[in-house]
XYZ file of C-alpha atoms in Angstrom:
619
model
C 68.186 -56.940 -48.510
C 64.732 -56.951 -50.162
C 63.731 -53.750 -51.938
C 64.562 -50.756 -49.714
C 64.087 -52.626 -46.414
C 66.931 -54.641 -44.831
C 66.125 -58.286 -44.197
C 67.757 -61.268 -42.504
C 66.715 -64.894 -43.010
C 66.726 -67.875 -40.639
C 69.683 -69.538 -42.357
C 71.866 -66.476 -41.804
C 70.895 -66.347 -38.146
C 71.496 -70.070 -37.617
C 75.020 -69.803 -39.063
C 76.036 -66.835 -36.907
C 78.881 -67.563 -34.479
C 78.275 -66.623 -30.855
C 81.072 -66.609 -28.268
C 80.088 -68.738 -25.263
C 81.752 -68.210 -21.898
C 81.393 -70.407 -18.802
C 77.992 -69.890 -17.209
C 79.319 -68.206 -14.055
C 81.418 -65.850 -16.184
C 78.323 -65.012 -18.247
C 76.576 -63.987 -15.038
C 79.515 -61.802 -14.012
C 79.572 -60.192 -17.469
C 75.841 -59.414 -17.362
C 76.128 -57.952 -13.859
C 79.069 -55.759 -14.935
C 77.298 -54.572 -18.090
C 74.204 -53.630 -16.094
C 76.346 -51.800 -13.539
C 78.244 -49.792 -16.178
C 75.142 -49.117 -18.302
C 73.279 -47.830 -15.233
C 76.080 -45.327 -14.636
C 75.964 -44.284 -18.293
C 72.165 -43.924 -18.162
C 72.432 -41.616 -15.149
C 75.130 -39.531 -16.812
C 73.208 -39.248 -20.078
C 70.034 -38.180 -18.278
C 72.003 -35.448 -16.475
C 73.359 -34.259 -19.817
C 69.908 -34.189 -21.416
C 68.531 -32.327 -18.425
C 71.319 -29.755 -18.741
C 70.506 -29.340 -22.425
C 66.838 -28.748 -21.649
C 67.800 -26.182 -19.029
C 69.887 -24.363 -21.634
C 66.724 -24.084 -23.724
C 64.874 -22.598 -20.756
C 67.752 -20.146 -20.220
C 67.610 -19.128 -23.902
C 63.900 -18.321 -23.577
C 64.571 -16.373 -20.394
C 67.231 -14.286 -22.152
C 64.850 -13.425 -24.993
C 62.139 -12.453 -22.520
C 64.489 -10.122 -20.666
C 65.772 -8.684 -23.946
C 62.337 -7.730 -25.262
C 61.209 -6.316 -21.947
C 64.245 -4.039 -21.865
C 65.705 -5.713 -18.768
C 69.005 -6.637 -20.450
C 69.748 -3.007 -21.226
C 68.596 -1.233 -18.059
C 72.144 -0.169 -17.135
C 72.935 0.726 -20.771
C 69.944 3.141 -20.896
C 71.079 4.786 -17.671
C 74.576 5.260 -19.078
C 73.486 6.442 -22.553
C 70.513 8.822 -22.162
C 71.703 10.937 -25.125
C 71.280 7.973 -27.520
C 67.640 7.374 -26.682
C 65.288 8.483 -29.443
C 61.655 9.092 -28.678
C 59.059 6.821 -30.210
C 57.790 9.759 -32.271
C 61.232 10.326 -33.818
C 61.468 6.657 -34.839
C 57.995 6.698 -36.360
C 58.670 9.943 -38.260
C 61.801 8.419 -39.779
C 59.899 5.296 -40.861
C 57.138 7.386 -42.429
C 59.655 9.334 -44.516
C 61.050 6.030 -45.818
C 57.557 4.789 -46.683
C 56.869 8.008 -48.599
C 60.180 7.718 -50.464
C 59.414 4.130 -51.471
C 55.968 5.128 -52.711
C 57.460 7.882 -54.870
C 59.936 5.420 -56.397
C 57.132 2.981 -57.235
C 55.035 5.795 -58.728
C 57.913 6.992 -60.936
C 58.479 3.418 -62.151
C 54.768 2.997 -62.941
C 54.670 6.223 -64.922
C 57.900 5.338 -66.743
C 56.342 2.041 -67.878
C 53.416 3.868 -69.435
C 51.081 3.577 -66.446
C 50.491 -0.107 -67.173
C 49.011 -2.092 -64.335
C 47.651 -0.946 -60.972
C 48.734 2.469 -59.737
C 50.727 2.225 -56.485
C 48.739 3.107 -53.356
C 49.842 6.126 -51.380
C 50.881 5.108 -47.824
C 48.653 6.264 -44.998
C 50.162 8.472 -42.264
C 50.620 6.712 -38.967
C 47.779 8.584 -37.260
C 45.385 7.196 -39.896
C 46.620 3.620 -39.556
C 45.101 1.022 -37.310
C 46.781 1.213 -33.897
C 47.266 -1.594 -31.394
C 44.140 -1.687 -29.274
C 44.109 -2.364 -25.511
C 43.088 -5.982 -26.092
C 46.096 -6.442 -28.357
C 48.412 -5.185 -25.615
C 47.096 -7.463 -22.878
C 49.314 -10.398 -23.812
C 52.343 -8.282 -24.696
C 55.245 -7.798 -22.271
C 55.856 -4.401 -20.678
C 58.428 -2.264 -22.503
C 60.463 0.847 -21.531
C 58.874 4.255 -22.165
C 61.438 5.040 -24.887
C 60.252 2.058 -26.942
C 57.206 1.871 -29.162
C 54.854 -0.845 -30.351
C 54.436 -0.916 -34.138
C 52.819 -3.425 -36.440
C 55.053 -5.270 -38.880
C 53.347 -3.667 -41.901
C 54.186 -0.224 -40.474
C 57.913 -0.928 -40.549
C 58.236 -3.324 -43.505
C 56.849 -4.264 -46.893
C 55.553 -7.838 -46.734
C 55.669 -10.063 -49.785
C 55.339 -13.705 -50.656
C 56.984 -15.968 -53.213
C 56.146 -18.065 -56.238
C 54.201 -21.322 -56.190
C 55.801 -24.346 -57.810
C 53.846 -25.440 -60.892
C 54.709 -27.729 -63.786
C 51.665 -26.558 -65.752
C 52.702 -22.885 -65.949
C 53.540 -21.555 -69.428
C 56.566 -19.261 -69.746
C 57.570 -16.626 -72.297
C 61.069 -15.692 -71.126
C 61.910 -17.926 -68.179
C 64.997 -17.963 -65.982
C 65.885 -20.728 -63.512
C 66.644 -19.588 -59.965
C 67.053 -21.291 -56.563
C 64.227 -20.816 -54.061
C 63.718 -21.232 -50.327
C 61.221 -23.766 -48.992
C 59.811 -24.118 -45.467
C 62.511 -26.728 -44.763
C 65.233 -24.168 -45.566
C 63.888 -21.592 -43.125
C 64.631 -22.754 -39.587
C 64.168 -20.959 -36.295
C 67.168 -18.681 -35.929
C 69.111 -19.921 -38.966
C 68.821 -20.894 -42.622
C 69.653 -24.357 -43.935
C 70.988 -23.812 -47.466
C 72.501 -27.277 -47.945
C 69.718 -28.354 -50.321
C 68.252 -25.602 -52.492
C 65.789 -26.497 -55.212
C 65.249 -24.453 -58.378
C 62.231 -23.263 -60.319
C 61.470 -21.260 -63.461
C 60.165 -17.685 -63.247
C 59.546 -15.030 -65.866
C 62.608 -12.800 -66.191
C 60.515 -9.604 -65.891
C 59.205 -10.766 -62.479
C 62.580 -11.650 -61.001
C 63.270 -8.207 -59.547
C 59.980 -8.225 -57.628
C 60.558 -11.744 -56.265
C 64.278 -11.484 -55.610
C 65.448 -11.670 -52.006
C 67.522 -8.759 -50.717
C 70.126 -8.957 -47.973
C 68.392 -8.167 -44.693
C 64.961 -9.498 -45.698
C 63.229 -11.170 -42.743
C 61.762 -14.586 -43.573
C 58.655 -16.084 -41.953
C 57.199 -19.533 -42.641
C 53.525 -19.588 -43.521
C 52.947 -22.774 -41.543
C 52.908 -26.555 -41.625
C 53.609 -28.408 -38.405
C 52.989 -26.255 -35.344
C 56.696 -25.772 -34.662
C 57.149 -24.366 -38.199
C 54.517 -21.641 -37.836
C 56.097 -18.187 -38.230
C 59.634 -19.403 -37.633
C 62.391 -17.766 -39.634
C 65.605 -15.836 -39.906
C 67.316 -13.128 -41.952
C 68.460 -13.534 -45.544
C 72.224 -12.992 -45.806
C 72.343 -12.174 -49.533
C 73.781 -15.376 -51.046
C 73.189 -17.087 -53.330
C 71.966 -14.306 -55.583
C 69.512 -14.319 -57.221
C 67.261 -16.368 -54.951
C 63.505 -16.231 -54.334
C 61.039 -17.859 -51.947
C 58.286 -20.376 -52.456
C 54.767 -19.080 -51.788
C 54.791 -20.736 -48.335
C 57.564 -18.413 -47.127
C 56.884 -14.703 -46.462
C 59.556 -12.013 -46.683
C 59.508 -8.666 -44.869
C 61.703 -5.888 -46.287
C 62.327 -3.234 -43.653
C 61.717 0.365 -44.681
C 64.295 1.897 -42.377
C 67.847 1.080 -41.426
C 66.945 2.300 -37.950
C 65.445 -1.128 -37.332
C 67.777 -4.149 -37.356
C 66.312 -7.229 -39.082
C 67.910 -9.727 -36.636
C 66.170 -7.907 -33.770
C 62.761 -8.317 -35.424
C 63.453 -11.970 -36.306
C 64.453 -12.831 -32.733
C 61.167 -11.289 -31.607
C 59.189 -13.277 -34.170
C 60.895 -16.532 -33.151
C 60.249 -15.882 -29.480
C 57.207 -13.939 -28.349
C 55.861 -13.862 -31.894
C 55.093 -17.577 -31.678
C 52.184 -16.988 -29.309
C 50.764 -14.291 -31.605
C 50.960 -16.610 -34.623
C 49.259 -19.455 -32.753
C 46.418 -17.170 -31.669
C 45.896 -15.471 -35.033
C 46.599 -18.404 -37.380
C 44.347 -21.160 -38.626
C 44.548 -24.309 -36.500
C 43.825 -27.960 -37.277
C 44.740 -31.090 -35.293
C 48.447 -31.050 -36.137
C 48.818 -28.206 -38.652
C 48.644 -24.442 -38.483
C 49.072 -21.539 -40.896
C 49.099 -17.748 -41.052
C 48.178 -15.464 -43.919
C 49.635 -12.142 -44.981
C 47.020 -10.174 -43.064
C 47.837 -11.971 -39.806
C 51.579 -11.485 -40.324
C 51.031 -7.795 -41.109
C 49.439 -7.301 -37.687
C 52.355 -8.791 -35.749
C 53.172 -6.278 -32.968
C 56.891 -5.457 -32.879
C 58.668 -3.592 -30.043
C 60.907 -0.897 -31.524
C 63.695 0.462 -29.277
C 66.199 3.125 -30.403
C 68.668 1.841 -32.994
C 71.683 1.932 -30.655
C 69.781 -0.046 -28.011
C 68.852 -2.667 -30.612
C 72.563 -3.034 -31.347
C 73.353 -3.474 -27.658
C 70.580 -6.040 -27.202
C 71.840 -8.079 -30.159
C 75.405 -7.876 -28.862
C 74.354 -9.222 -25.469
C 72.198 -11.966 -27.009
C 74.945 -13.060 -29.401
C 77.405 -13.159 -26.517
C 75.151 -15.365 -24.380
C 73.903 -17.500 -27.280
C 77.505 -18.272 -28.213
C 78.078 -19.633 -24.719
C 74.814 -21.628 -24.850
C 75.654 -23.119 -28.253
C 79.146 -24.056 -27.076
C 77.655 -25.839 -24.057
C 75.127 -27.595 -26.304
C 77.911 -28.813 -28.582
C 79.878 -30.104 -25.592
C 76.780 -31.936 -24.316
C 76.164 -33.493 -27.739
C 79.804 -34.575 -27.917
C 79.579 -36.113 -24.443
C 76.415 -38.025 -25.437
C 78.195 -39.406 -28.508
C 81.153 -40.438 -26.354
C 78.753 -42.183 -24.000
C 77.240 -44.158 -26.871
C 80.722 -45.075 -28.110
C 81.602 -46.197 -24.590
C 78.567 -48.510 -24.574
C 79.823 -50.161 -27.738
C 83.307 -50.449 -26.226
C 81.864 -52.119 -23.120
C 79.995 -54.645 -25.251
C 83.083 -55.304 -27.359
C 85.147 -56.022 -24.260
C 82.358 -58.144 -22.813
C 82.250 -60.465 -25.811
C 86.010 -60.691 -26.158
C 86.594 -61.796 -22.554
C 88.170 -58.512 -21.379
C 85.395 -57.019 -19.222
C 85.586 -59.250 -16.122
C 88.223 -61.502 -14.600
C 88.168 -65.172 -15.541
C 87.976 -67.777 -12.764
C 89.812 -71.099 -13.349
C 87.293 -72.750 -11.047
C 84.436 -72.009 -13.457
C 82.940 -74.959 -15.264
C 84.358 -74.846 -18.825
C 82.008 -73.656 -21.559
C 82.608 -76.947 -23.392
C 80.884 -78.858 -20.579
C 77.922 -76.467 -20.687
C 77.659 -76.860 -24.472
C 77.759 -80.664 -24.168
C 74.845 -80.586 -21.730
C 72.916 -78.312 -24.102
C 73.715 -80.641 -27.036
C 72.371 -83.665 -25.209
C 69.286 -81.778 -24.138
C 68.687 -80.667 -27.727
C 69.066 -84.240 -29.025
C 66.481 -85.410 -26.534
C 64.056 -82.730 -27.712
C 64.563 -83.740 -31.352
C 63.788 -87.416 -30.505
C 60.565 -86.329 -28.813
C 59.546 -84.172 -31.794
C 60.251 -87.038 -34.222
C 58.169 -89.558 -32.307
C 55.291 -87.157 -31.681
C 55.036 -86.214 -35.362
C 53.440 -89.486 -36.487
C 56.136 -92.172 -36.117
C 54.815 -95.696 -35.490
C 57.472 -96.280 -32.847
C 56.639 -95.117 -29.356
C 59.273 -94.369 -26.786
C 57.004 -92.997 -24.099
C 58.192 -89.481 -24.861
C 55.328 -88.645 -27.196
C 53.027 -87.658 -24.340
C 55.437 -85.606 -22.278
C 58.413 -83.667 -23.713
C 61.693 -84.057 -21.796
C 62.326 -81.653 -18.938
C 65.736 -79.987 -18.470
C 68.031 -81.651 -16.000
C 67.731 -80.219 -12.463
C 71.244 -78.769 -12.535
C 70.482 -76.854 -15.741
C 67.262 -75.501 -14.234
C 69.257 -74.306 -11.233
C 71.859 -72.672 -13.464
C 69.408 -70.716 -15.599
C 66.373 -70.272 -13.307
C 67.590 -70.194 -9.677
C 64.555 -68.179 -8.612
C 62.267 -71.030 -9.755
C 64.134 -73.941 -8.183
C 64.919 -72.125 -4.948
C 61.346 -72.343 -3.707
C 58.918 -75.267 -3.641
C 55.490 -74.844 -5.243
C 52.831 -73.712 -2.813
C 49.111 -74.335 -2.972
C 48.368 -71.417 -0.675
C 46.303 -68.580 -2.174
C 48.088 -65.259 -2.627
C 47.444 -62.637 0.007
C 44.748 -60.151 -0.942
C 45.806 -56.566 -1.675
C 43.783 -53.332 -1.627
C 41.827 -52.685 -4.810
C 42.950 -49.966 -7.208
C 40.005 -47.832 -6.142
C 41.126 -48.169 -2.502
C 44.695 -47.311 -3.488
C 43.493 -44.138 -5.218
C 41.585 -43.236 -2.065
C 44.819 -43.806 -0.139
C 46.657 -41.324 -2.364
C 43.985 -38.739 -1.570
C 44.502 -39.535 2.118
C 48.236 -38.832 1.774
C 47.350 -35.520 0.097
C 44.943 -34.646 2.921
C 47.719 -35.153 5.478
C 50.184 -33.061 3.431
C 47.716 -30.142 3.278
C 46.782 -30.096 6.973
C 49.752 -27.939 7.966
C 48.260 -24.756 6.552
C 49.464 -25.248 2.996
C 47.471 -24.398 -0.098
C 43.851 -25.563 -0.349
C 43.121 -29.162 -1.373
C 39.934 -29.686 -3.354
C 38.591 -31.877 -6.136
C 40.766 -30.410 -8.873
C 44.078 -30.451 -7.040
C 43.495 -33.925 -5.607
C 42.874 -35.243 -9.135
C 46.167 -33.704 -10.375
C 48.075 -35.280 -7.480
C 46.517 -38.689 -8.149
C 47.355 -38.417 -11.853
C 51.039 -37.642 -11.247
C 51.363 -40.385 -8.611
C 49.687 -42.896 -10.920
C 52.031 -42.162 -13.834
C 55.289 -41.679 -11.938
C 54.890 -44.759 -9.700
C 53.272 -46.813 -12.511
C 50.362 -47.770 -10.233
C 48.021 -48.540 -13.160
C 44.925 -47.233 -11.395
C 41.493 -47.638 -12.992
C 41.649 -44.142 -14.462
C 41.007 -42.977 -18.016
C 41.898 -39.262 -17.904
C 40.904 -36.846 -20.661
C 42.114 -33.398 -21.709
C 40.028 -31.159 -19.501
C 40.203 -27.408 -18.918
C 41.751 -28.179 -15.517
C 44.323 -30.608 -16.920
C 44.262 -34.424 -17.049
C 41.023 -35.468 -15.392
C 38.919 -38.580 -14.775
C 35.991 -37.091 -12.865
C 33.755 -40.233 -12.929
C 36.483 -42.351 -11.317
C 37.173 -39.626 -8.749
C 33.466 -39.632 -7.791
C 33.561 -43.429 -7.469
C 36.562 -43.177 -5.138
C 34.899 -40.505 -3.000
C 31.721 -42.586 -2.688
C 33.787 -45.620 -1.647
C 35.670 -43.495 0.902
C 32.418 -42.214 2.393
C 30.925 -45.719 2.678
C 34.095 -47.064 4.369
C 34.369 -44.129 6.770
C 37.721 -43.005 5.377
C 36.942 -39.406 4.464
C 34.154 -37.206 3.111
C 34.023 -34.289 0.700
C 32.034 -31.216 1.678
C 31.413 -27.833 0.132
C 33.072 -24.983 1.993
C 30.545 -22.560 3.538
C 30.063 -19.489 1.349
C 32.381 -20.768 -1.381
C 32.228 -22.805 -4.588
C 35.169 -25.018 -3.624
C 35.145 -28.321 -1.750
C 37.300 -29.644 1.066
C 38.132 -33.058 2.562
C 37.386 -34.189 6.126
C 38.782 -37.253 7.873
C 36.479 -40.114 8.756
C 36.633 -42.559 11.664
C 38.611 -45.129 9.627
C 40.997 -42.618 8.032
C 44.086 -43.884 9.880
C 43.382 -47.480 8.807
C 43.253 -46.373 5.155
C 46.467 -44.429 5.613
C 48.254 -47.432 7.157
C 47.093 -49.853 4.437
C 48.198 -47.420 1.724
C 51.647 -46.966 3.244
C 52.096 -50.751 3.394
C 50.870 -51.174 -0.179
C 53.214 -48.518 -1.578
C 56.275 -49.951 0.192
C 59.492 -48.551 -1.276
C 57.514 -46.065 -3.402
C 56.002 -44.366 -0.376
C 58.735 -41.795 0.235
C 58.938 -40.807 -3.432
C 55.208 -40.146 -3.568
C 55.222 -38.348 -0.204
C 57.908 -35.985 -1.535
C 55.909 -35.377 -4.719
C 52.685 -34.736 -2.813
C 54.592 -32.449 -0.444
C 55.762 -30.368 -3.405
C 52.180 -30.123 -4.692
C 50.991 -29.052 -1.243
C 52.993 -25.844 -1.731
C 51.357 -25.113 -5.108
C 48.205 -23.203 -5.854
C 45.455 -25.032 -7.728
C 46.417 -23.254 -10.973
C 50.065 -24.212 -10.580
C 49.126 -27.847 -9.931
C 46.878 -27.828 -13.023
C 49.687 -26.468 -15.184
C 52.359 -28.921 -13.990
C 50.020 -31.906 -14.392
C 48.975 -30.737 -17.865
C 52.540 -30.247 -19.084
C 53.616 -33.599 -17.610
C 50.720 -35.380 -19.354
C 51.390 -33.575 -22.648
C 55.071 -34.504 -22.470
C 54.163 -38.132 -21.761
C 51.688 -38.089 -24.664
C 54.440 -37.102 -27.107
C 56.748 -39.886 -25.886
C 53.935 -42.421 -26.190
C 53.350 -41.140 -29.741
C 56.947 -41.959 -30.677
C 58.873 -38.748 -29.882
C 61.530 -40.061 -27.503
C 62.988 -36.597 -26.841
C 60.334 -33.979 -27.689
C 61.435 -30.363 -27.848
C 60.196 -27.873 -25.301
C 58.277 -26.106 -28.067
C 56.516 -29.368 -28.998
C 55.619 -29.984 -25.330
C 54.157 -26.485 -24.953
C 52.160 -26.874 -28.174
C 50.698 -30.176 -26.958
C 49.878 -28.746 -23.501
C 48.494 -25.422 -24.721
C 47.350 -25.401 -28.348
C 46.343 -29.077 -28.532
C 44.706 -29.455 -25.107
C 41.655 -27.311 -24.299
C 40.618 -23.808 -25.451
C 40.967 -22.482 -21.906
C 44.705 -23.250 -21.981
C 45.173 -20.568 -24.665
C 44.415 -17.957 -22.005
C 47.606 -18.891 -20.126
C 50.833 -17.178 -21.327
C 53.219 -19.591 -23.065
C 56.070 -18.733 -20.704
C 54.214 -20.331 -17.790
C 54.261 -23.641 -19.685
C 58.033 -23.357 -20.130
C 58.291 -22.621 -16.383
C 56.346 -25.830 -15.689
C 58.826 -27.786 -17.834
C 61.669 -26.332 -15.755
C 59.890 -27.378 -12.528
C 59.380 -30.946 -13.792
C 63.061 -31.201 -14.707
C 64.173 -29.713 -11.395
C 61.968 -32.135 -9.447
C 63.347 -35.020 -11.535
C 59.886 -36.323 -12.456
C 60.481 -36.323 -16.217
C 57.928 -38.458 -18.129
C 59.131 -41.743 -19.591
C 56.210 -42.707 -21.823
C 54.559 -45.002 -19.262
C 50.832 -45.549 -19.103
C 48.062 -44.535 -21.461
C 47.826 -41.257 -23.383
C 45.485 -38.524 -22.211
C 43.071 -38.044 -25.105
C 40.587 -35.375 -26.064
C 37.272 -35.477 -24.219
C 34.629 -37.200 -26.339
C 31.792 -34.919 -27.343
C 28.344 -36.313 -26.730
C 26.174 -36.556 -29.818
C 23.389 -33.970 -30.167
C 19.907 -35.474 -29.945
C 17.983 -35.557 -33.192
């Protein structure tokens, strides 16, 4: 080992012992390993798909919870427990007034030093949620109310870490960083400590029930958080972690935190500051977070139902993780058996490994003689111009596909160009849409071509960019359409009285279709099924699926072998095109579910879809 990086030298490798079986047994071992590994691959992919579907189910539960759908029957059975929104707000206002009076008394007791506490404004004087703010919010029952976070809680931040700060009476306390505050739980395994002035500790100290929100960082960290349980005590937060102390016990902190971790994510992304890979929110943005407030008893019932279902989800996730670990252990067991002679049956008729090794030894000696004489020796053996070739029987053993056929001087048969193949994919889409399905135009055809190109690894001459309508290579599409028109395959015409375009068959359409079917071979049925699924989609649905698929593939190409659903949505929505921000986040999660259900999960093949290059302004 050199420094912190492991290293292995040539001498160590050359001295390693490798078990050598008879050649035919080696072939049987390799075939068996590939057979068993293929079965394991299929099983592991099913497990990962199930885990992703659990994530979709979790999001669906949260959506139903905060739209009041989980507790429809409960409300019908408990009408006497339903408080009006006005009653809830009146209770919160009384708590705000009580807190103000306590702060005022403390200020006066300390000799009126510092800023006098501000008197809280009544709710009718506070800024209400405007109609634009409600557009992206889910519908809620009439007994619920929308309130801003600063109406129901006091929002504070923590202390910055500084080695330059001078202290008078310091005390060392643990503090929470962004890494400690996860989505739906707190990781307290590694708590750091900092010095604070003892007279500031009470103001900074976390209280049981405080709701924590991350200021930002990576996009998946923005606004995530959970509820402080009270230990260790004392404990504070770093300045990158907000805390919200609820004013009323009529609101349950876990209910608010679930909301912030779910639907609150979209609010934070829209109201926070965005860069290429980072995002952040400030106190003002967090203060304006809209929070649905049901009656207290209904909050309890919602949390009970969520905890019940989340327990089942987490148990299933643990079982899936355990099964994946068992699968990996089984791979190692297979390899161990393979290299100890226990995986396949041994055949006495096999040529012994000793004979194979002797042939290799002789071949190696011949190579060494050639190298010696070609390195400047005065003796010539005739081998200095041409190195020795392996014996025919060894060539047959190791490369049967080479020796089975004689060399041919015939030129390879010509195949359709990549432009023609792309035109053929459009032709398949035209056929799929002729039965009265959804409209096929420029945009939808481009999405179909993109998915076919990536999934079948066709390597077309496309260079798609992140467009408002998804992955798009408009110049190449125009080239294909011009080629199709010149060859009489099909034409593109504007629909009368509409802005959209449609495709019409040309006189040579069937010839193009036939050549494409031959070219695709065994991939034809897979692509026909995919195109058939897209034929049932609207243009917007096709755009969304293609965008999410491309975003997912981008992340894998960037090194994330198993990106989270949240990361995929961020790439497809926040890091794609401004127009994508107009689409509710849940629709992106629905597109992920469709991709998984159709078994067209990206594998990191092809080139990434990059941002569209902006043309320079003329000077």
